[in-house]
Coordinates of C-alpha atoms and ligand atoms in Angstrom, one line a residue:
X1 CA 0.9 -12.4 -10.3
X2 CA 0.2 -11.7 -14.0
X3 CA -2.5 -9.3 -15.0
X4 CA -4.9 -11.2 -16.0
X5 CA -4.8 -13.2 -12.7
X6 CA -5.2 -9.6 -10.6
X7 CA -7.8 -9.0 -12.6
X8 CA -9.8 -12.1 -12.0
X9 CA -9.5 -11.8 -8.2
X10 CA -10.4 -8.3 -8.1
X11 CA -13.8 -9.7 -9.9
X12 CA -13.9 -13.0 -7.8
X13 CA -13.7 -10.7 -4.4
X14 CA -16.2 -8.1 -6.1
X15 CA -18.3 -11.6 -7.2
X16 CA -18.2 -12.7 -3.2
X17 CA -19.5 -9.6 -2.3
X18 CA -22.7 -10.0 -4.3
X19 CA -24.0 -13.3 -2.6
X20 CA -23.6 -11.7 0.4
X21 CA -27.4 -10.3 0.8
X22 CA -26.6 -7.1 3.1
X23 CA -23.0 -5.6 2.1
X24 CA -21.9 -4.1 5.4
X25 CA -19.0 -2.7 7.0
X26 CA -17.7 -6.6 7.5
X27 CA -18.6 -7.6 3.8
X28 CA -16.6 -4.4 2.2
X29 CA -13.9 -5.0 4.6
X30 CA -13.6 -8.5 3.4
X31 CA -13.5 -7.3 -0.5
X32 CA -11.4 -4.6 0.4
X33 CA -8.8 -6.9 1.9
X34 CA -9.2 -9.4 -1.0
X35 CA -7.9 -6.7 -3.5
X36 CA -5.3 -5.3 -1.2
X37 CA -3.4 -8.8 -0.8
X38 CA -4.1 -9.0 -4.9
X39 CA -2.6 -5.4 -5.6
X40 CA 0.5 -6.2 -3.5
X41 CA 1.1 -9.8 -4.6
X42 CA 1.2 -8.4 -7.9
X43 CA 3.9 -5.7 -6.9
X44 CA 1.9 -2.8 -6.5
X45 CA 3.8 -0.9 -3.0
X46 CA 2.4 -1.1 0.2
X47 CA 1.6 2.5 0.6
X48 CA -0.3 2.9 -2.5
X49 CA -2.1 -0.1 -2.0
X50 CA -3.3 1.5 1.6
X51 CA -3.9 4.9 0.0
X52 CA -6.3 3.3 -2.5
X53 CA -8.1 1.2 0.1
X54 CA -9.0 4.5 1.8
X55 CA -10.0 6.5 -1.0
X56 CA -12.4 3.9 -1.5
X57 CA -13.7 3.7 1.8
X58 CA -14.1 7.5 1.9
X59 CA -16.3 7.2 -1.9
X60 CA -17.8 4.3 -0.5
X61 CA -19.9 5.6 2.4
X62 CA -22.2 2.9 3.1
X63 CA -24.9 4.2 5.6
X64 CA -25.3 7.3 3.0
X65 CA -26.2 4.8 0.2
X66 CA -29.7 4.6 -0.5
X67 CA -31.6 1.4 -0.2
X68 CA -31.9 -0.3 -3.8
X69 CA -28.8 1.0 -4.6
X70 CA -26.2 -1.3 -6.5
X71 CA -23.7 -1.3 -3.9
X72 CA -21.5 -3.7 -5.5
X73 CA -21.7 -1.3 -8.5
X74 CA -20.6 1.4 -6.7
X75 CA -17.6 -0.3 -5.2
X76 CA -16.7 -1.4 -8.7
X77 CA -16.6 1.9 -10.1
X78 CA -14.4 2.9 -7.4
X79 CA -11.9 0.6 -7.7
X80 CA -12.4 1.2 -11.3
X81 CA -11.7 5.0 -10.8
X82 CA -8.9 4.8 -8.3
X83 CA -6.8 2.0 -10.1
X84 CA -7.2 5.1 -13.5
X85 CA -6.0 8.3 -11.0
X86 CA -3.1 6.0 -9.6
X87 CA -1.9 5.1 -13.5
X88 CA -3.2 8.7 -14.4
X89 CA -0.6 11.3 -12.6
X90 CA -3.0 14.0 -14.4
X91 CA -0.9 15.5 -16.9
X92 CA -0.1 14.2 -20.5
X93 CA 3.7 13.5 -21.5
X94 CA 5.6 15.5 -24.2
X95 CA 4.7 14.5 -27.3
X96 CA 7.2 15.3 -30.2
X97 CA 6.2 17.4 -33.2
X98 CA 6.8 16.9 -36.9
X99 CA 8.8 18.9 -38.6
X100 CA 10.4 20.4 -35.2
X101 CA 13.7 19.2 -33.7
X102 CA 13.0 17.0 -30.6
X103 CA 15.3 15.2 -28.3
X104 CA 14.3 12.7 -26.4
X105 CA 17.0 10.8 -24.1
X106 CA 16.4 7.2 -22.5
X107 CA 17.0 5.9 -19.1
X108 CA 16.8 2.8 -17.0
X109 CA 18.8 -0.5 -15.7
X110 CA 21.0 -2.3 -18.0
X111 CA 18.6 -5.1 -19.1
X112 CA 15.9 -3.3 -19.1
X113 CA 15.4 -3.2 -22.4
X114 CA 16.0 0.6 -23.0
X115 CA 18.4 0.1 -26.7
X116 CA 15.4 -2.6 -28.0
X117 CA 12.8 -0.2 -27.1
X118 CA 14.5 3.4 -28.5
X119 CA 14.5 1.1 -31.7
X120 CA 10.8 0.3 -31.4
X121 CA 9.9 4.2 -30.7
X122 CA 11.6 5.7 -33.3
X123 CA 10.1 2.9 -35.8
X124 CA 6.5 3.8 -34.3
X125 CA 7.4 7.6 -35.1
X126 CA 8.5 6.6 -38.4
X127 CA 5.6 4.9 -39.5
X128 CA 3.7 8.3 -38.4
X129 CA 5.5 10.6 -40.7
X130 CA 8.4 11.5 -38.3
X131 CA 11.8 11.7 -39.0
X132 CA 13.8 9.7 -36.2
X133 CA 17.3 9.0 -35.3
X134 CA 19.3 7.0 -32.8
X135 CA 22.2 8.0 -31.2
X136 CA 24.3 5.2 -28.9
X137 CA 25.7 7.2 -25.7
X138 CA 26.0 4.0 -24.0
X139 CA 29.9 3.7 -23.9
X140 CA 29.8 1.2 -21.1
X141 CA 28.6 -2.1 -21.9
X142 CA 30.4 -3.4 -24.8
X143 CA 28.6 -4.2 -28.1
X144 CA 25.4 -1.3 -27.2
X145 CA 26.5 0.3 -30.2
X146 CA 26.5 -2.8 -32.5
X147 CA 22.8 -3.6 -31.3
X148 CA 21.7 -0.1 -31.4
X149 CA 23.4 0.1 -35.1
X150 CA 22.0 -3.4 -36.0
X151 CA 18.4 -2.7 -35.2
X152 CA 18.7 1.0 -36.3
X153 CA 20.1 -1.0 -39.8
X154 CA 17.0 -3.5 -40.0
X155 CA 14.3 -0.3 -39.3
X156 CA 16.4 1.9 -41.8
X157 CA 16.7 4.7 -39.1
X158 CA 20.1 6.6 -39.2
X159 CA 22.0 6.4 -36.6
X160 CA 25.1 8.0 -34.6
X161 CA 27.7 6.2 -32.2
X162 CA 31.9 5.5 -31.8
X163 CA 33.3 2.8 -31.5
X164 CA 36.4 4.6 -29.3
X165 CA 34.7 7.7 -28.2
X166 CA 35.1 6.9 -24.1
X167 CA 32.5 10.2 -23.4
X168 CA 29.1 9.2 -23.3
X169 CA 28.4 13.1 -23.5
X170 CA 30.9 13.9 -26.7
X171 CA 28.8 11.6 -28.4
X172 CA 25.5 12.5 -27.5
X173 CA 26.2 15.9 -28.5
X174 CA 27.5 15.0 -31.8
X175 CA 25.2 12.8 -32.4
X176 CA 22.1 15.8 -31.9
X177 CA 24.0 18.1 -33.7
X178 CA 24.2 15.9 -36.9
X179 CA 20.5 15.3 -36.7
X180 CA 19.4 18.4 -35.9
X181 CA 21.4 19.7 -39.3
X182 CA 20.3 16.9 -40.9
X183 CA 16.8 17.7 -40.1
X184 CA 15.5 15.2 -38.1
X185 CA 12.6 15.6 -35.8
X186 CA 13.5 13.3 -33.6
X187 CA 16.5 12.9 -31.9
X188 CA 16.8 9.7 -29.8
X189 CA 19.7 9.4 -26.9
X190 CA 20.0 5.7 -25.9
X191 CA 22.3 6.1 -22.5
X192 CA 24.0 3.5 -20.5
X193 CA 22.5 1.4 -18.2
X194 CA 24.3 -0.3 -14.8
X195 CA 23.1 -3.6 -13.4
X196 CA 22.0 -1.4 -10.2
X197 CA 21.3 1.8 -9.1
X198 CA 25.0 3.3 -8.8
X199 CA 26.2 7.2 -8.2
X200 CA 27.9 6.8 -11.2
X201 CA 25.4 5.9 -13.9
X202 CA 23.3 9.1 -12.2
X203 CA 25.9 11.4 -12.5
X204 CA 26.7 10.4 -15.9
X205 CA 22.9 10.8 -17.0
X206 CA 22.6 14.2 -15.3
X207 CA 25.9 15.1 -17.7
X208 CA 24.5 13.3 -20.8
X209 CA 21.1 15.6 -20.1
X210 CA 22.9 18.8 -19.3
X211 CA 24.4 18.5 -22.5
X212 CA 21.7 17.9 -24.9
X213 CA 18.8 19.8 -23.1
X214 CA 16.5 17.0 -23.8
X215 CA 12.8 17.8 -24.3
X216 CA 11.8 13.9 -22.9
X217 CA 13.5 11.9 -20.8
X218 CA 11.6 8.6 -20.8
X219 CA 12.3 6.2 -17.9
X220 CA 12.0 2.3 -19.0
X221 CA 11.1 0.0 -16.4
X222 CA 11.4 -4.0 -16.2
X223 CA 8.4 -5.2 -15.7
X224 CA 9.3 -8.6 -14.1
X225 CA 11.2 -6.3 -11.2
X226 CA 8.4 -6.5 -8.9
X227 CA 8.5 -4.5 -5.2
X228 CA 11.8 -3.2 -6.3
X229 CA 10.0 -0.7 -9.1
X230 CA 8.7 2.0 -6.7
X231 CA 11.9 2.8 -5.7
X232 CA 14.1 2.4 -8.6
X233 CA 11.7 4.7 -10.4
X234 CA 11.9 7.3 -7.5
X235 CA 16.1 6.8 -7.6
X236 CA 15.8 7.9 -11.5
X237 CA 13.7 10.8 -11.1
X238 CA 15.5 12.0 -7.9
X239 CA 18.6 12.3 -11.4
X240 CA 17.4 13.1 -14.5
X241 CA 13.7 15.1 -15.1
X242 CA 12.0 11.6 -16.1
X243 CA 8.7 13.3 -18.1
X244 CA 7.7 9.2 -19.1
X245 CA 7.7 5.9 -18.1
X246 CA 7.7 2.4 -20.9
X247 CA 7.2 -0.6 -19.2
X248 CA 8.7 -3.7 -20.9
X249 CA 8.4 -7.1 -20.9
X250 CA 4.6 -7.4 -20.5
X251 CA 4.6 -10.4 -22.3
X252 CA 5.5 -13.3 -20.5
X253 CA 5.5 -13.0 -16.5
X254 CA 4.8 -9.2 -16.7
X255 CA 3.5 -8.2 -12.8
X256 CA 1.0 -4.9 -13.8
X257 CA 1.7 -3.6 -10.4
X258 CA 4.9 -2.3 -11.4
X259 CA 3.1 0.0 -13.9
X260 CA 1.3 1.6 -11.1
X261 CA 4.3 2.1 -9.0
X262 CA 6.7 3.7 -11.7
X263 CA 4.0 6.0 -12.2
X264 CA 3.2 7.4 -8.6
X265 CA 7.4 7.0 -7.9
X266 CA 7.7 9.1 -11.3
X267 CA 4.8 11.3 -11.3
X268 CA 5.0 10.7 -14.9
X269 CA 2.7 8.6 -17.2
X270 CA 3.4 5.2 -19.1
X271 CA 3.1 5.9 -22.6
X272 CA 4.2 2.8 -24.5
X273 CA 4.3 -1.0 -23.0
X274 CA 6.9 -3.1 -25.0
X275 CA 5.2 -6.8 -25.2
X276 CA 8.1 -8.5 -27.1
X277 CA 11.4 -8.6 -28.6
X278 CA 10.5 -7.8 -31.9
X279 CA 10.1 -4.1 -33.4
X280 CA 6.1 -4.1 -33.6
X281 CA 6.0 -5.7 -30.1
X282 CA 5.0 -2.2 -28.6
X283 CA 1.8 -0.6 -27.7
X284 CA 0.3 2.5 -26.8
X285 CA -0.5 2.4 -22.9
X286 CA -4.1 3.8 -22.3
X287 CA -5.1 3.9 -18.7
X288 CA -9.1 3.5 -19.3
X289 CA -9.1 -0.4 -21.6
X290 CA -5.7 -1.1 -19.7
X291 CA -7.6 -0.8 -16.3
X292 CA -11.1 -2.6 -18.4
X293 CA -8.9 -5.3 -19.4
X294 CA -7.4 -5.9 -15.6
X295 CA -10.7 -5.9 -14.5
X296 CA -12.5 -7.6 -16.8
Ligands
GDP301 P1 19.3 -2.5 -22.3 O1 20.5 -3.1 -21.6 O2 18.4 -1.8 -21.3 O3 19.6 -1.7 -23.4 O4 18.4 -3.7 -22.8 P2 18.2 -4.4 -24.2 O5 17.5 -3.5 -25.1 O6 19.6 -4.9 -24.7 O7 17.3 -5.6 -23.8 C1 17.6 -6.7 -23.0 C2 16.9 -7.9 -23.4 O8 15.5 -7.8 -23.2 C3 17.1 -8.3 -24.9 O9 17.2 -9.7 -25.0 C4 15.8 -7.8 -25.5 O10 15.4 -8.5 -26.7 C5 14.8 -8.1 -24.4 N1 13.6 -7.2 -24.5 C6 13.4 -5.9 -24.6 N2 12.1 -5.5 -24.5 C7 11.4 -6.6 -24.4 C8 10.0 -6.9 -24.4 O11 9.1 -6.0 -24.4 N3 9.6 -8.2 -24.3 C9 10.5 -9.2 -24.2 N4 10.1 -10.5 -24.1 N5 11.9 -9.0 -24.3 C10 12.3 -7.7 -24.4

């Protein structure tokens, strides 16, 4: 289910609710249930689906309302609130300084999208004042290098990478080295990617990160992979210190419900959403309008 489409069920079940002319236990059960089945068709996991649905029966006490009250306001505002904490995990995600060296190192699946997006990050930088780099420690899948050194080309970014340089770590370091001397304030680490979850990509990642002491480690996350995010997100974290999640793909068939996952799996906050293939295709994430907008 796309965003928009949660969104307008979440309405349509809070909409229900209000022709009912006494909201009661049954009618708030009903609306509750409504969302539920909408959160997990759109790929939110079960358990955070049934943690939410008690929250807001433990906000929404209905014998303690007043009479007169907007009841169906009330319940809004709590779904409103709850759907914010789950995307919210309370605490803000590095955010590189100007002028100071920062490394940054990105994770995720092969496919992803994780070399497109370092390229769309370090151009967002850029156009802020920054000073990025790119450096291609993915040594696995043939031709990462040629894309990472094609799009780091068009964005004029330097960039760092071998063409038969096996270690992903040699490079890595290397690579941070020149930047750092070359005074670059941020240091970008594009690692490899597997098509699944394997012992080897993880071990490889924790080497690549032991290496170059990175100050983020930002996780990026399909956002067509639907019930599968919660615990990919979990596997990455359980590896590497993932301090931030980008979600791509929200263009298209994007499920929001990932989003919410990767964050409660990651403890970490989305800070970007990629919404197409093209450099500018990236946004800020903001939990308040992003919520608005799913609402509404
Ligand atoms: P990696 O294997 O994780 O490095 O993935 P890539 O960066 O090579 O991306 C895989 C494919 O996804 C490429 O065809 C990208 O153009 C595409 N892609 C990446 N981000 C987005 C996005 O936000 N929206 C869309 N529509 N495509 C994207």
């Amino acid at each position: 289910m796309v965003l928009a489409e949660l969104g307008g069920r979440i309405t349509r079940a809070l909409q229900q609710m209000s022709n009912v002319t006494i909201i009661d236990e049954k009618a708030l059960n009903e609306c509750l249930n409504e969302i539920t089945r909408a959160l997990l068709q759109s790929d939110v996991s079960f358990p955070l689906v049934r943690e939410m649905q008690s929250n807001i029966k433990k906000i929404v006490n209905l014998e303690e309302l007043a009479a007169g009250h907007n009841k169906r306001r009330i319940i809004e505002q709590a779904i409103f609130s709850e759907l914010c904490k789950m995307l919210d995990p309370g605490k803000p995600a590095f955010a590189p300084k100007k002028a100071k060296p920062s490394v940054v190192m990105f994770v995720g699946l092969q496919g992803a999208g994780k070399t497109t997006t370092c390229t769309k990050y370090a151009y967002y930088h850029q156009k802020k004042g920054y000073k990025p780099a790119l450096v291609c420690a993915d040594t696995f899948r043939a031709g990462a290098f040629d894309q990472l050194k094609q799009n780091a080309t068009k964005a004029r970014i330097p960039f760092y990478g071998s063409y038969t340089e096996s270690d992903p770590v040699k490079i890595a370091v290397e690579g941070v080295d020149r930047f750092k001397k070359e005074n670059c304030d941020l240091i970008i680490v594009d690692t490899s990617g597997r098509h699944k979850q394997e012992a080897t990509l993880f071990e490889e990642m924790r080497q690549v990160a032991e290496a170059t002491k990175p100050d983020l480690v930002i996780f990026v996350m399909d956002s067509s992979i639907g019930q599968a995010a919660f615990d990919q997100a979990q596997a990455f974290k359980q590896s590497v210190a993932v301090g931030a999640v980008i979600i791509t793909k929200m263009d298209g068939h994007a499920k929001g419900g990932g989003a919410l996952s990767a964050v409660a799996a990651t403890k970490s906050p989305v800070i970007f959403i990629g919404t197409g293939e093209h450099m500018d295709e990236f946004e800020v994430f903001d939990v308040k309008p992003f919520v608005s907008r799913l609402l509404g």
